[in-house]
Amino acid sequence: MMNTLYCRSLWITTSAQMTRMLNVKNGLCPKKLSPCRLKASDLQVRFCTNETQATREVFVAKLQRMGFDICVSEVFSPAPAAVAVLKERGLRPHLLVYDGVVPEFDSVEKANPNCVVIGDAAEKFSYQNLNDAFRVLIGLEKPVLFSLGRGKYYKEDEGLNLDVGVYMKALEYACDVEAEVIGKPDPMFFQKVLDDMGVQSHQTLMIGDDLVNDVGGAQHCGMKGVQVRTGKYRPSDEKHPTVTADGYVDNLAEAVETILKLRGQ
């Protein structure tokens, strides 16, 4: 059960595992169980993701085919936020990202790079590619490293996979640099979404499967955080030494039902 529902807005963390939060596999998500019900209520809803293997357009199209009522403007992801930072600071990135997200950076100059942007590059995290990124950083007087999220791992059908945070730490260690994280749980990333909705943090509830990056990140910014027991969830999360969710639900559908029931909708 969730401890609070005094909210005007709600965030749902989204990822390649969003359907697992609903316990829906390989097919359409029934509208009665989807965030469509939330969007039809008096709540504002935004979808926050650290997805860095596809553009937002591709990501949204995939979810729409599953039955989700969602549009690009409602999705906040690290790559567009990184592009804005790069342009603002006049930086030219060396990219170590998945091929599918490269188009997000088409508007940014990349010749003679003076920083490195690392995302979930999956199989592109080879020794050669990591070493190339290392060489760019180590050759700079003041190395600048951006990481699109800092997750430790994520879940796919075949099991758990290492996430970008592992490789971020390797470059930090090798180059004596602290990465600037863009995406969850970065407070500036969260604030951008709050500003988009025109609400305060105490009016907002986050639902996600990642205890530290979703729930903990939201709580650090003054929001409430609810964890779903799917995806990245582990039973040990409920005994975590530093992060305690404000509530737990078995899946996203249960969260939606509980929210609307307690709001009398």
PDB file of C-alpha atoms in Angstrom:
ATOM      1  CA  MET A   1       0.000   0.000   0.000  1.00  0.00           C
ATOM      2  CA  MET A   2       1.188   3.526  -0.737  1.00  0.00           C
ATOM      3  CA  ASN A   3       1.525   5.922   2.158  1.00  0.00           C
ATOM      4  CA  THR A   4       0.418   9.016   0.242  1.00  0.00           C
ATOM      5  CA  LEU A   5      -1.708   9.908  -2.728  1.00  0.00           C
ATOM      6  CA  TYR A   6      -1.875  13.653  -2.194  1.00  0.00           C
ATOM      7  CA  CYS A   7      -0.455  14.238  -5.634  1.00  0.00           C
ATOM      8  CA  ARG A   8      -1.343  16.242  -8.713  1.00  0.00           C
ATOM      9  CA  SER A   9       1.063  14.418 -10.980  1.00  0.00           C
ATOM     10  CA  LEU A  10       2.619  11.030 -11.406  1.00  0.00           C
ATOM     11  CA  TRP A  11       5.776   9.725 -13.030  1.00  0.00           C
ATOM     12  CA  ILE A  12       6.171   6.252 -14.358  1.00  0.00           C
ATOM     13  CA  THR A  13       9.693   5.073 -14.979  1.00  0.00           C
ATOM     14  CA  THR A  14       9.854   3.496 -18.407  1.00  0.00           C
ATOM     15  CA  SER A  15      12.422   1.224 -19.951  1.00  0.00           C
ATOM     16  CA  ALA A  16      12.698  -1.783 -22.205  1.00  0.00           C
ATOM     17  CA  GLN A  17      11.100  -3.613 -19.291  1.00  0.00           C
ATOM     18  CA  MET A  18       8.008  -1.426 -18.961  1.00  0.00           C
ATOM     19  CA  THR A  19       5.703  -4.262 -19.956  1.00  0.00           C
ATOM     20  CA  ARG A  20       7.176  -6.410 -17.190  1.00  0.00           C
ATOM     21  CA  MET A  21       6.020  -3.828 -14.693  1.00  0.00           C
ATOM     22  CA  LEU A  22       2.531  -4.707 -15.915  1.00  0.00           C
ATOM     23  CA  ASN A  23       3.305  -8.421 -16.211  1.00  0.00           C
ATOM     24  CA  VAL A  24       2.357  -8.247 -19.909  1.00  0.00           C
ATOM     25  CA  LYS A  25       4.433 -10.179 -22.425  1.00  0.00           C
ATOM     26  CA  ASN A  26       4.433 -10.325 -26.198  1.00  0.00           C
ATOM     27  CA  GLY A  27       1.141  -8.685 -26.967  1.00  0.00           C
ATOM     28  CA  LEU A  28      -1.151  -5.760 -26.458  1.00  0.00           C
ATOM     29  CA  CYS A  29      -1.460  -4.210 -23.054  1.00  0.00           C
ATOM     30  CA  PRO A  30      -5.133  -4.164 -22.067  1.00  0.00           C
ATOM     31  CA  LYS A  31      -6.213  -0.536 -21.780  1.00  0.00           C
ATOM     32  CA  LYS A  32      -7.936  -1.219 -18.468  1.00  0.00           C
ATOM     33  CA  LEU A  33      -4.543  -2.113 -16.980  1.00  0.00           C
ATOM     34  CA  SER A  34      -2.428   0.534 -18.685  1.00  0.00           C
ATOM     35  CA  PRO A  35      -1.445   4.103 -17.815  1.00  0.00           C
ATOM     36  CA  CYS A  36      -4.314   5.117 -20.121  1.00  0.00           C
ATOM     37  CA  ARG A  37      -6.520   5.037 -17.033  1.00  0.00           C
ATOM     38  CA  LEU A  38      -4.245   7.493 -15.259  1.00  0.00           C
ATOM     39  CA  LYS A  39      -4.187   9.830 -18.231  1.00  0.00           C
ATOM     40  CA  ALA A  40      -7.977   9.803 -18.288  1.00  0.00           C
ATOM     41  CA  SER A  41      -8.017  10.923 -14.646  1.00  0.00           C
ATOM     42  CA  ASP A  42      -7.235  14.357 -13.195  1.00  0.00           C
ATOM     43  CA  LEU A  43      -3.558  13.424 -12.805  1.00  0.00           C
ATOM     44  CA  GLN A  44      -0.747  14.577 -15.045  1.00  0.00           C
ATOM     45  CA  VAL A  45       1.444  11.675 -16.165  1.00  0.00           C
ATOM     46  CA  ARG A  46       4.994  11.659 -17.514  1.00  0.00           C
ATOM     47  CA  PHE A  47       7.207   8.720 -18.475  1.00  0.00           C
ATOM     48  CA  CYS A  48      10.843   8.883 -17.359  1.00  0.00           C
ATOM     49  CA  THR A  49      13.399   6.515 -18.818  1.00  0.00           C
ATOM     50  CA  ASN A  50      17.125   5.914 -18.906  1.00  0.00           C
ATOM     51  CA  GLU A  51      16.611   4.099 -22.218  1.00  0.00           C
ATOM     52  CA  THR A  52      19.667   4.811 -24.382  1.00  0.00           C
ATOM     53  CA  GLN A  53      19.397   2.132 -27.061  1.00  0.00           C
ATOM     54  CA  ALA A  54      16.782   3.897 -29.185  1.00  0.00           C
ATOM     55  CA  THR A  55      15.473   7.356 -29.944  1.00  0.00           C
ATOM     56  CA  ARG A  56      12.364   8.496 -28.145  1.00  0.00           C
ATOM     57  CA  GLU A  57      10.406   8.204 -31.380  1.00  0.00           C
ATOM     58  CA  VAL A  58      11.334   4.542 -31.824  1.00  0.00           C
ATOM     59  CA  PHE A  59      10.739   3.832 -28.155  1.00  0.00           C
ATOM     60  CA  VAL A  60       7.303   5.472 -28.158  1.00  0.00           C
ATOM     61  CA  ALA A  61       6.266   3.686 -31.354  1.00  0.00           C
ATOM     62  CA  LYS A  62       7.085   0.346 -29.724  1.00  0.00           C
ATOM     63  CA  LEU A  63       4.973   1.136 -26.677  1.00  0.00           C
ATOM     64  CA  GLN A  64       2.113   2.384 -28.839  1.00  0.00           C
ATOM     65  CA  ARG A  65       2.066  -0.945 -30.671  1.00  0.00           C
ATOM     66  CA  MET A  66       1.660  -2.616 -27.279  1.00  0.00           C
ATOM     67  CA  GLY A  67      -1.384  -0.495 -26.572  1.00  0.00           C
ATOM     68  CA  PHE A  68       0.094   2.302 -24.478  1.00  0.00           C
ATOM     69  CA  ASP A  69      -1.470   5.748 -24.936  1.00  0.00           C
ATOM     70  CA  ILE A  70       1.745   7.752 -25.015  1.00  0.00           C
ATOM     71  CA  CYS A  71       3.380  10.460 -27.128  1.00  0.00           C
ATOM     72  CA  VAL A  72       6.975  11.654 -27.499  1.00  0.00           C
ATOM     73  CA  SER A  73       6.427  14.893 -25.576  1.00  0.00           C
ATOM     74  CA  GLU A  74       5.469  12.875 -22.487  1.00  0.00           C
ATOM     75  CA  VAL A  75       8.721  10.892 -22.473  1.00  0.00           C
ATOM     76  CA  PHE A  76      11.888  12.217 -20.853  1.00  0.00           C
ATOM     77  CA  SER A  77      15.141  10.412 -21.619  1.00  0.00           C
ATOM     78  CA  PRO A  78      18.864  11.190 -21.170  1.00  0.00           C
ATOM     79  CA  ALA A  79      20.002  11.648 -24.783  1.00  0.00           C
ATOM     80  CA  PRO A  80      17.956  14.786 -25.640  1.00  0.00           C
ATOM     81  CA  ALA A  81      18.930  16.260 -22.271  1.00  0.00           C
ATOM     82  CA  ALA A  82      22.592  15.528 -23.021  1.00  0.00           C
ATOM     83  CA  VAL A  83      22.345  17.211 -26.427  1.00  0.00           C
ATOM     84  CA  ALA A  84      21.001  20.354 -24.759  1.00  0.00           C
ATOM     85  CA  VAL A  85      23.929  20.395 -22.319  1.00  0.00           C
ATOM     86  CA  LEU A  86      26.493  19.818 -25.075  1.00  0.00           C
ATOM     87  CA  LYS A  87      25.133  22.704 -27.137  1.00  0.00           C
ATOM     88  CA  GLU A  88      24.910  25.012 -24.147  1.00  0.00           C
ATOM     89  CA  ARG A  89      28.552  24.370 -23.217  1.00  0.00           C
ATOM     90  CA  GLY A  90      29.929  24.186 -26.751  1.00  0.00           C
ATOM     91  CA  LEU A  91      31.186  20.620 -26.343  1.00  0.00           C
ATOM     92  CA  ARG A  92      31.981  18.114 -29.078  1.00  0.00           C
ATOM     93  CA  PRO A  93      31.387  14.544 -27.904  1.00  0.00           C
ATOM     94  CA  HIS A  94      33.116  11.282 -28.588  1.00  0.00           C
ATOM     95  CA  LEU A  95      30.157   8.910 -28.449  1.00  0.00           C
ATOM     96  CA  LEU A  96      30.210   5.483 -26.863  1.00  0.00           C
ATOM     97  CA  VAL A  97      26.520   4.722 -27.236  1.00  0.00           C
ATOM     98  CA  TYR A  98      24.254   2.181 -28.895  1.00  0.00           C
ATOM     99  CA  ASP A  99      23.849   2.676 -32.656  1.00  0.00           C
ATOM    100  CA  GLY A 100      20.107   3.153 -32.262  1.00  0.00           C
ATOM    101  CA  VAL A 101      20.494   6.331 -30.210  1.00  0.00           C
ATOM    102  CA  VAL A 102      23.200   7.988 -32.355  1.00  0.00           C
ATOM    103  CA  PRO A 103      20.588   9.944 -34.394  1.00  0.00           C
ATOM    104  CA  GLU A 104      19.709  11.884 -31.234  1.00  0.00           C
ATOM    105  CA  PHE A 105      23.158  13.518 -31.539  1.00  0.00           C
ATOM    106  CA  ASP A 106      22.967  14.423 -35.238  1.00  0.00           C
ATOM    107  CA  SER A 107      22.708  18.135 -34.473  1.00  0.00           C
ATOM    108  CA  VAL A 108      25.918  18.174 -32.418  1.00  0.00           C
ATOM    109  CA  GLU A 109      29.421  18.736 -33.849  1.00  0.00           C
ATOM    110  CA  LYS A 110      31.653  15.729 -33.131  1.00  0.00           C
ATOM    111  CA  ALA A 111      34.959  16.489 -34.900  1.00  0.00           C
ATOM    112  CA  ASN A 112      37.969  16.889 -32.595  1.00  0.00           C
ATOM    113  CA  PRO A 113      36.037  15.767 -29.497  1.00  0.00           C
ATOM    114  CA  ASN A 114      36.577  17.512 -26.178  1.00  0.00           C
ATOM    115  CA  CYS A 115      34.378  15.255 -24.050  1.00  0.00           C
ATOM    116  CA  VAL A 116      32.986  11.716 -23.931  1.00  0.00           C
ATOM    117  CA  VAL A 117      29.343  10.667 -23.754  1.00  0.00           C
ATOM    118  CA  ILE A 118      28.730   7.096 -22.635  1.00  0.00           C
ATOM    119  CA  GLY A 119      25.398   5.281 -22.713  1.00  0.00           C
ATOM    120  CA  ASP A 120      24.195   1.688 -22.631  1.00  0.00           C
ATOM    121  CA  ALA A 121      26.230   0.546 -25.635  1.00  0.00           C
ATOM    122  CA  ALA A 122      25.590  -3.174 -25.019  1.00  0.00           C
ATOM    123  CA  GLU A 123      27.875  -5.242 -27.281  1.00  0.00           C
ATOM    124  CA  LYS A 124      29.734  -2.071 -28.285  1.00  0.00           C
ATOM    125  CA  PHE A 125      31.350  -2.074 -24.858  1.00  0.00           C
ATOM    126  CA  SER A 126      34.425  -3.777 -26.314  1.00  0.00           C
ATOM    127  CA  TYR A 127      37.980  -3.259 -25.104  1.00  0.00           C
ATOM    128  CA  GLN A 128      38.757  -1.246 -28.241  1.00  0.00           C
ATOM    129  CA  ASN A 129      35.789   1.087 -27.875  1.00  0.00           C
ATOM    130  CA  LEU A 130      36.356   1.635 -24.169  1.00  0.00           C
ATOM    131  CA  ASN A 131      40.026   2.275 -24.813  1.00  0.00           C
ATOM    132  CA  ASP A 132      39.175   4.802 -27.532  1.00  0.00           C
ATOM    133  CA  ALA A 133      36.980   6.675 -25.053  1.00  0.00           C
ATOM    134  CA  PHE A 134      39.749   6.469 -22.460  1.00  0.00           C
ATOM    135  CA  ARG A 135      42.266   7.955 -24.877  1.00  0.00           C
ATOM    136  CA  VAL A 136      40.017  10.913 -25.620  1.00  0.00           C
ATOM    137  CA  LEU A 137      39.551  11.631 -21.923  1.00  0.00           C
ATOM    138  CA  ILE A 138      43.142  11.110 -20.863  1.00  0.00           C
ATOM    139  CA  GLY A 139      44.294  13.428 -23.646  1.00  0.00           C
ATOM    140  CA  LEU A 140      42.222  16.349 -22.372  1.00  0.00           C
ATOM    141  CA  GLU A 141      43.603  18.886 -19.915  1.00  0.00           C
ATOM    142  CA  LYS A 142      40.283  18.807 -18.080  1.00  0.00           C
ATOM    143  CA  PRO A 143      38.484  15.552 -18.936  1.00  0.00           C
ATOM    144  CA  VAL A 144      34.695  15.807 -19.251  1.00  0.00           C
ATOM    145  CA  LEU A 145      32.677  12.594 -19.071  1.00  0.00           C
ATOM    146  CA  PHE A 146      28.903  12.400 -19.401  1.00  0.00           C
ATOM    147  CA  SER A 147      27.041   9.219 -18.516  1.00  0.00           C
ATOM    148  CA  LEU A 148      23.475   8.650 -19.700  1.00  0.00           C
ATOM    149  CA  GLY A 149      22.341   7.166 -16.409  1.00  0.00           C
ATOM    150  CA  ARG A 150      24.417   5.183 -13.937  1.00  0.00           C
ATOM    151  CA  GLY A 151      22.510   1.924 -13.548  1.00  0.00           C
ATOM    152  CA  LYS A 152      24.322  -1.225 -12.457  1.00  0.00           C
ATOM    153  CA  TYR A 153      22.232  -3.704 -14.425  1.00  0.00           C
ATOM    154  CA  TYR A 154      18.886  -4.222 -16.113  1.00  0.00           C
ATOM    155  CA  LYS A 155      16.726  -7.187 -16.994  1.00  0.00           C
ATOM    156  CA  GLU A 156      16.124  -8.683 -20.433  1.00  0.00           C
ATOM    157  CA  ASP A 157      14.357 -11.895 -21.433  1.00  0.00           C
ATOM    158  CA  GLU A 158      17.581 -13.889 -21.203  1.00  0.00           C
ATOM    159  CA  GLY A 159      18.532 -12.507 -17.795  1.00  0.00           C
ATOM    160  CA  LEU A 160      20.350  -9.589 -16.195  1.00  0.00           C
ATOM    161  CA  ASN A 161      22.738  -7.423 -18.221  1.00  0.00           C
ATOM    162  CA  LEU A 162      25.408  -4.999 -17.068  1.00  0.00           C
ATOM    163  CA  ASP A 163      24.335  -1.369 -17.445  1.00  0.00           C
ATOM    164  CA  VAL A 164      26.231   1.812 -18.271  1.00  0.00           C
ATOM    165  CA  GLY A 165      27.207   2.597 -14.671  1.00  0.00           C
ATOM    166  CA  VAL A 166      29.728  -0.242 -14.611  1.00  0.00           C
ATOM    167  CA  TYR A 167      31.622   1.151 -17.597  1.00  0.00           C
ATOM    168  CA  MET A 168      31.236   4.716 -16.357  1.00  0.00           C
ATOM    169  CA  LYS A 169      33.061   3.716 -13.175  1.00  0.00           C
ATOM    170  CA  ALA A 170      35.876   2.147 -15.203  1.00  0.00           C
ATOM    171  CA  LEU A 171      36.490   5.389 -17.109  1.00  0.00           C
ATOM    172  CA  GLU A 172      36.204   7.446 -13.928  1.00  0.00           C
ATOM    173  CA  TYR A 173      38.856   5.291 -12.277  1.00  0.00           C
ATOM    174  CA  ALA A 174      41.202   5.252 -15.259  1.00  0.00           C
ATOM    175  CA  CYS A 175      41.021   9.010 -15.895  1.00  0.00           C
ATOM    176  CA  ASP A 176      40.598  10.361 -12.349  1.00  0.00           C
ATOM    177  CA  VAL A 177      37.406  12.106 -13.401  1.00  0.00           C
ATOM    178  CA  GLU A 178      33.888  12.228 -11.966  1.00  0.00           C
ATOM    179  CA  ALA A 179      31.189  11.678 -14.562  1.00  0.00           C
ATOM    180  CA  GLU A 180      28.289  14.067 -14.940  1.00  0.00           C
ATOM    181  CA  VAL A 181      25.228  11.838 -14.869  1.00  0.00           C
ATOM    182  CA  ILE A 182      22.351  12.826 -17.153  1.00  0.00           C
ATOM    183  CA  GLY A 183      19.152  10.927 -16.462  1.00  0.00           C
ATOM    184  CA  LYS A 184      17.805   9.214 -13.382  1.00  0.00           C
ATOM    185  CA  PRO A 185      18.651   9.789 -10.543  1.00  0.00           C
ATOM    186  CA  ASP A 186      20.148  13.204 -11.419  1.00  0.00           C
ATOM    187  CA  PRO A 187      18.120  15.931  -9.630  1.00  0.00           C
ATOM    188  CA  MET A 188      18.352  18.287 -12.625  1.00  0.00           C
ATOM    189  CA  PHE A 189      16.791  15.610 -14.849  1.00  0.00           C
ATOM    190  CA  PHE A 190      13.929  15.187 -12.397  1.00  0.00           C
ATOM    191  CA  GLN A 191      13.466  18.948 -12.056  1.00  0.00           C
ATOM    192  CA  LYS A 192      13.063  19.334 -15.804  1.00  0.00           C
ATOM    193  CA  VAL A 193      10.088  16.979 -15.700  1.00  0.00           C
ATOM    194  CA  LEU A 194       8.559  18.786 -12.734  1.00  0.00           C
ATOM    195  CA  ASP A 195       8.924  22.088 -14.585  1.00  0.00           C
ATOM    196  CA  ASP A 196       7.238  20.587 -17.637  1.00  0.00           C
ATOM    197  CA  MET A 197       4.210  19.674 -15.541  1.00  0.00           C
ATOM    198  CA  GLY A 198       4.235  22.885 -13.523  1.00  0.00           C
ATOM    199  CA  VAL A 199       4.106  21.075 -10.186  1.00  0.00           C
ATOM    200  CA  GLN A 200       6.191  20.850  -7.031  1.00  0.00           C
ATOM    201  CA  SER A 201       8.052  17.729  -5.968  1.00  0.00           C
ATOM    202  CA  HIS A 202       5.820  17.139  -2.930  1.00  0.00           C
ATOM    203  CA  GLN A 203       2.833  16.905  -5.287  1.00  0.00           C
ATOM    204  CA  THR A 204       4.376  14.095  -7.296  1.00  0.00           C
ATOM    205  CA  LEU A 205       4.606  10.312  -7.025  1.00  0.00           C
ATOM    206  CA  MET A 206       7.155   8.149  -8.852  1.00  0.00           C
ATOM    207  CA  ILE A 207       6.520   4.493  -9.687  1.00  0.00           C
ATOM    208  CA  GLY A 208       9.454   2.349 -10.788  1.00  0.00           C
ATOM    209  CA  ASP A 209      11.260  -0.968 -10.488  1.00  0.00           C
ATOM    210  CA  ASP A 210      14.708   0.450  -9.613  1.00  0.00           C
ATOM    211  CA  LEU A 211      14.921   1.148  -5.886  1.00  0.00           C
ATOM    212  CA  VAL A 212      17.958   3.436  -6.028  1.00  0.00           C
ATOM    213  CA  ASN A 213      17.591   5.308  -9.318  1.00  0.00           C
ATOM    214  CA  ASP A 214      13.786   5.542  -9.456  1.00  0.00           C
ATOM    215  CA  VAL A 215      12.546   5.507  -5.873  1.00  0.00           C
ATOM    216  CA  GLY A 216      15.641   6.861  -4.146  1.00  0.00           C
ATOM    217  CA  GLY A 217      16.235   9.506  -6.781  1.00  0.00           C
ATOM    218  CA  ALA A 218      12.637  10.691  -6.524  1.00  0.00           C
ATOM    219  CA  GLN A 219      12.717  10.785  -2.735  1.00  0.00           C
ATOM    220  CA  HIS A 220      15.961  12.771  -2.796  1.00  0.00           C
ATOM    221  CA  CYS A 221      14.097  15.440  -4.773  1.00  0.00           C
ATOM    222  CA  GLY A 222      11.169  15.544  -2.360  1.00  0.00           C
ATOM    223  CA  MET A 223       8.799  13.165  -4.136  1.00  0.00           C
ATOM    224  CA  LYS A 224       7.242   9.947  -2.925  1.00  0.00           C
ATOM    225  CA  GLY A 225       8.489   6.745  -4.515  1.00  0.00           C
ATOM    226  CA  VAL A 226       6.714   3.414  -5.008  1.00  0.00           C
ATOM    227  CA  GLN A 227       8.535   0.278  -6.167  1.00  0.00           C
ATOM    228  CA  VAL A 228       6.968  -2.439  -8.303  1.00  0.00           C
ATOM    229  CA  ARG A 229       7.992  -6.020  -7.556  1.00  0.00           C
ATOM    230  CA  THR A 230       8.918  -6.759 -11.179  1.00  0.00           C
ATOM    231  CA  GLY A 231      11.835  -6.006 -13.514  1.00  0.00           C
ATOM    232  CA  LYS A 232      14.896  -4.987 -11.489  1.00  0.00           C
ATOM    233  CA  TYR A 233      13.172  -5.566  -8.149  1.00  0.00           C
ATOM    234  CA  ARG A 234      14.884  -7.911  -5.704  1.00  0.00           C
ATOM    235  CA  PRO A 235      13.395  -9.088  -2.371  1.00  0.00           C
ATOM    236  CA  SER A 236      16.455  -7.604  -0.662  1.00  0.00           C
ATOM    237  CA  ASP A 237      15.338  -4.153  -1.848  1.00  0.00           C
ATOM    238  CA  GLU A 238      12.769  -4.104   0.944  1.00  0.00           C
ATOM    239  CA  LYS A 239      15.626  -4.292   3.459  1.00  0.00           C
ATOM    240  CA  HIS A 240      17.943  -1.820   1.718  1.00  0.00           C
ATOM    241  CA  PRO A 241      20.170   0.027   4.235  1.00  0.00           C
ATOM    242  CA  THR A 242      19.666   3.533   2.817  1.00  0.00           C
ATOM    243  CA  VAL A 243      16.561   3.597   0.575  1.00  0.00           C
ATOM    244  CA  THR A 244      13.061   2.639   1.722  1.00  0.00           C
ATOM    245  CA  ALA A 245      10.187   2.926  -0.721  1.00  0.00           C
ATOM    246  CA  ASP A 246       7.024   4.692   0.396  1.00  0.00           C
ATOM    247  CA  GLY A 247       5.108   1.669  -0.836  1.00  0.00           C
ATOM    248  CA  TYR A 248       5.373  -1.583  -2.806  1.00  0.00           C
ATOM    249  CA  VAL A 249       3.037  -3.043  -5.424  1.00  0.00           C
ATOM    250  CA  ASP A 250       3.225  -6.271  -7.379  1.00  0.00           C
ATOM    251  CA  ASN A 251       3.013  -4.545 -10.776  1.00  0.00           C
ATOM    252  CA  LEU A 252       2.118  -1.287 -12.459  1.00  0.00           C
ATOM    253  CA  ALA A 253      -1.497  -2.339 -12.916  1.00  0.00           C
ATOM    254  CA  GLU A 254      -1.889  -2.681  -9.156  1.00  0.00           C
ATOM    255  CA  ALA A 255      -0.338   0.744  -8.660  1.00  0.00           C
ATOM    256  CA  VAL A 256      -2.786   2.299 -11.115  1.00  0.00           C
ATOM    257  CA  GLU A 257      -5.745   0.574  -9.465  1.00  0.00           C
ATOM    258  CA  THR A 258      -4.644   1.663  -5.989  1.00  0.00           C
ATOM    259  CA  ILE A 259      -4.040   5.267  -6.992  1.00  0.00           C
ATOM    260  CA  LEU A 260      -7.412   5.661  -8.655  1.00  0.00           C
ATOM    261  CA  LYS A 261      -9.282   3.824  -5.903  1.00  0.00           C
ATOM    262  CA  LEU A 262      -7.836   6.003  -3.149  1.00  0.00           C
ATOM    263  CA  ARG A 263      -8.607   9.102  -5.186  1.00  0.00           C
ATOM    264  CA  GLY A 264     -12.200   7.946  -5.605  1.00  0.00           C
ATOM    265  CA  GLN A 265     -11.922   7.519  -9.373  1.00  0.00           C
TER     266      GLN A 265
END
